[in-house]
Amino acid sequence: MRVYECCGVESVTKKVYCSICRQEIKNEREVPDEGTVYSYTVIHIAPAEYAELAPYVVALVQLKDSKAKLTVRIYGDVQIGDPVQLDQIVDGTYIYKKSNAA
Ligand SMILES: [Zn+2]
């Protein structure tokens, strides 16, 4: 997972300019594809294209070794603070699963 940093703010979204200092963002680094569940919402009624997948969890994951948070989809039950890891990326959506190394 690549994160971009300027003025103490880290993001997984690549922005050309920092929203604080308006300078070009030059700092980027790799961090593990792992994290912990920061918050989550269970989606029971999904958009048509995901209807057969419901219910599923949309979670905000606090990435390990980073200040950046990432919105992901998780199948199965999770709790806040659960360790999770990247499973796959489908159509630009990050699919996470509970980490085995818990
Ligand atoms: Zn900045």
Coordinates of C-alpha atoms and ligand atoms in Angstrom, one line a residue:
M1 CA 0.0 0.0 0.0
R2 CA 1.4 3.4 -1.0
V3 CA 0.7 6.4 1.1
Y4 CA 1.4 10.1 0.4
E5 CA 2.4 12.5 3.1
C6 CA 2.7 16.3 3.5
C7 CA 2.3 18.5 6.5
G8 CA 1.8 15.5 8.8
V9 CA -1.2 14.3 6.8
E10 CA -1.1 10.9 5.2
S11 CA -3.4 9.6 2.5
V12 CA -3.7 6.6 0.3
T13 CA -5.3 8.9 -2.4
K14 CA -2.7 10.4 -4.6
K15 CA -3.2 14.2 -4.7
V16 CA -0.9 16.4 -6.6
Y17 CA -1.1 19.3 -4.1
C18 CA -1.2 19.3 -0.4
S19 CA -4.5 20.9 0.9
I20 CA -2.7 22.5 3.8
C21 CA 0.5 24.1 2.3
R22 CA -0.6 24.0 -1.4
Q23 CA 2.8 22.6 -2.4
E24 CA 3.3 19.6 -4.5
I25 CA 3.3 16.4 -2.5
K26 CA 6.6 14.7 -2.8
N27 CA 6.7 12.3 0.1
E28 CA 5.4 8.8 -0.6
R29 CA 6.3 5.4 0.9
E30 CA 5.1 1.8 1.1
V31 CA 3.3 0.6 4.2
P32 CA 2.0 -2.9 5.0
D33 CA -1.4 -3.8 3.5
E34 CA -2.5 -4.5 7.1
G35 CA -4.4 -2.6 9.7
T36 CA -7.0 -2.6 12.3
V37 CA -10.8 -1.8 12.0
Y38 CA -11.3 1.8 13.1
S39 CA -15.0 1.9 12.5
Y40 CA -17.5 -0.1 10.4
T41 CA -21.0 -0.2 9.0
V42 CA -23.0 -3.3 8.0
I43 CA -24.6 -2.8 4.6
H44 CA -27.9 -4.8 4.5
I45 CA -29.4 -3.1 1.6
A46 CA -26.8 -2.8 -1.1
P47 CA -26.8 -1.1 -4.5
A48 CA -28.1 -3.5 -7.2
E49 CA -24.7 -4.6 -8.5
Y50 CA -23.8 -5.8 -4.9
A51 CA -27.2 -7.0 -3.9
E52 CA -26.2 -10.7 -3.8
L53 CA -23.2 -9.9 -1.6
A54 CA -25.3 -8.2 1.2
P55 CA -25.0 -8.1 4.1
Y56 CA -21.4 -7.0 4.0
V57 CA -19.2 -4.7 6.0
V58 CA -17.8 -1.4 4.9
A59 CA -15.0 -0.5 7.3
L60 CA -12.5 2.3 7.9
V61 CA -9.2 0.6 8.4
Q62 CA -6.3 2.3 10.3
L63 CA -3.3 1.2 8.3
K64 CA -0.4 -0.2 10.2
D65 CA 2.7 2.0 10.5
S66 CA 0.8 4.9 9.0
K67 CA -1.6 7.7 9.9
A68 CA -3.7 7.0 6.8
K69 CA -7.1 5.3 6.9
L70 CA -8.6 3.3 4.1
T71 CA -12.2 2.5 3.3
V72 CA -12.6 -1.2 2.5
R73 CA -15.2 -3.9 2.2
I74 CA -15.0 -6.9 4.5
Y75 CA -17.0 -10.2 4.3
G76 CA -18.0 -11.7 7.7
D77 CA -18.3 -10.2 11.1
V78 CA -15.7 -7.8 12.4
Q79 CA -15.3 -5.7 15.6
I80 CA -13.6 -2.4 16.1
G81 CA -9.9 -3.1 16.7
D82 CA -9.8 -6.4 14.8
P83 CA -6.6 -6.9 12.8
V84 CA -7.3 -7.2 9.1
Q85 CA -5.3 -7.7 5.9
L86 CA -5.7 -7.1 2.2
D87 CA -7.4 -10.0 0.4
Q88 CA -7.8 -8.6 -3.1
I89 CA -8.6 -5.5 -5.0
V90 CA -11.7 -5.7 -7.2
D91 CA -12.7 -2.9 -9.6
G92 CA -10.7 -0.5 -7.4
T93 CA -12.4 -1.6 -4.2
Y94 CA -10.2 -2.9 -1.5
I95 CA -11.4 -6.2 -0.1
Y96 CA -10.0 -6.9 3.3
K97 CA -10.3 -10.0 5.5
K98 CA -9.7 -10.7 9.1
S99 CA -6.0 -11.4 9.7
N100 CA -5.0 -14.9 10.7
A101 CA -2.1 -13.7 12.7
A102 CA -4.2 -12.5 15.5
Ligands
ZN1 ZN 1.9 20.3 2.9

